[in-house]
Amino acid sequence: MNIFKIAKIVVFLFSLSYLSVFFFRNYNSPENIEKRCLLKFEKDFKIPLETSREEWVLILDFADKNYLKCMGIPQN
């Protein structure tokens, strides 16, 4: 193998590792975690209007627990 092929492989591996670190740092940023959790939280609210008050309270508790769990906040 000549040096040019080795250099291409090294540059490729370095670029791939840099991009993966950048992706995971961006993916796990607090803002992005909050956005993903809010989207999941909003999905729990897509409920028909004819639900009773008791069901609505249970659904809100469930959605709140899911949001806290998604954000990584410990629950009592």
Coordinates of N, CA and C in Angstrom, one line a residue, residues 49-75:
L49 N -62.7 14.4 22.9 CA -63.3 15.3 23.8 C -64.3 14.7 24.8
E50 N -64.8 13.5 24.4 CA -65.8 12.9 25.3 C -65.3 12.1 26.5
T51 N -64.0 12.3 26.8 CA -63.4 11.6 28.0 C -63.9 12.2 29.2
S52 N -64.1 11.4 30.2 CA -64.6 11.8 31.5 C -63.4 12.5 32.3
R53 N -63.8 13.3 33.3 CA -62.8 14.0 34.1 C -61.9 13.0 34.8
E54 N -62.3 11.9 35.3 CA -61.5 10.9 36.0 C -60.4 10.3 35.0
E55 N -60.9 10.0 33.8 CA -60.0 9.5 32.8 C -58.9 10.6 32.4
W56 N -59.4 11.8 32.3 CA -58.5 12.9 31.9 C -57.4 13.1 33.0
V57 N -57.8 13.0 34.3 CA -56.8 13.1 35.4 C -55.8 12.0 35.3
L58 N -56.3 10.8 35.0 CA -55.3 9.7 34.9 C -54.4 9.8 33.7
I59 N -54.9 10.3 32.6 CA -54.1 10.5 31.4 C -53.1 11.6 31.7
L60 N -53.4 12.7 32.4 CA -52.5 13.7 32.7 C -51.4 13.2 33.6
D61 N -51.7 12.4 34.6 CA -50.7 11.8 35.5 C -49.8 10.9 34.7
F62 N -50.3 10.1 33.8 CA -49.5 9.3 33.0 C -48.6 10.1 32.1
A63 N -49.1 11.1 31.5 CA -48.3 11.9 30.6 C -47.2 12.7 31.4
D64 N -47.5 13.1 32.6 CA -46.6 13.8 33.4 C -45.4 12.9 33.8
K65 N -45.8 11.7 34.2 CA -44.8 10.7 34.6 C -43.9 10.4 33.4
N66 N -44.5 10.2 32.2 CA -43.7 9.9 31.0 C -42.7 11.1 30.7
Y67 N -43.2 12.3 30.9 CA -42.3 13.4 30.6 C -41.2 13.5 31.6
L68 N -41.4 13.3 32.8 CA -40.4 13.3 33.8 C -39.4 12.2 33.6
K69 N -39.9 11.0 33.2 CA -39.0 9.9 32.9 C -38.2 10.2 31.7
C70 N -38.7 10.8 30.7 CA -38.0 11.1 29.5 C -36.9 12.1 29.8
M71 N -37.2 13.1 30.6 CA -36.2 14.1 30.9 C -35.1 13.6 31.9
G72 N -35.4 12.5 32.5 CA -34.4 11.9 33.4 C -34.5 12.5 34.8
I73 N -35.6 13.1 35.1 CA -35.8 13.7 36.4 C -36.3 12.6 37.4
P74 N -35.7 12.3 38.5 CA -36.1 11.3 39.4 C -37.5 11.6 40.0
Q75 N -38.3 10.6 40.1 CA -39.7 10.7 40.7 C -39.7 10.2 42.1

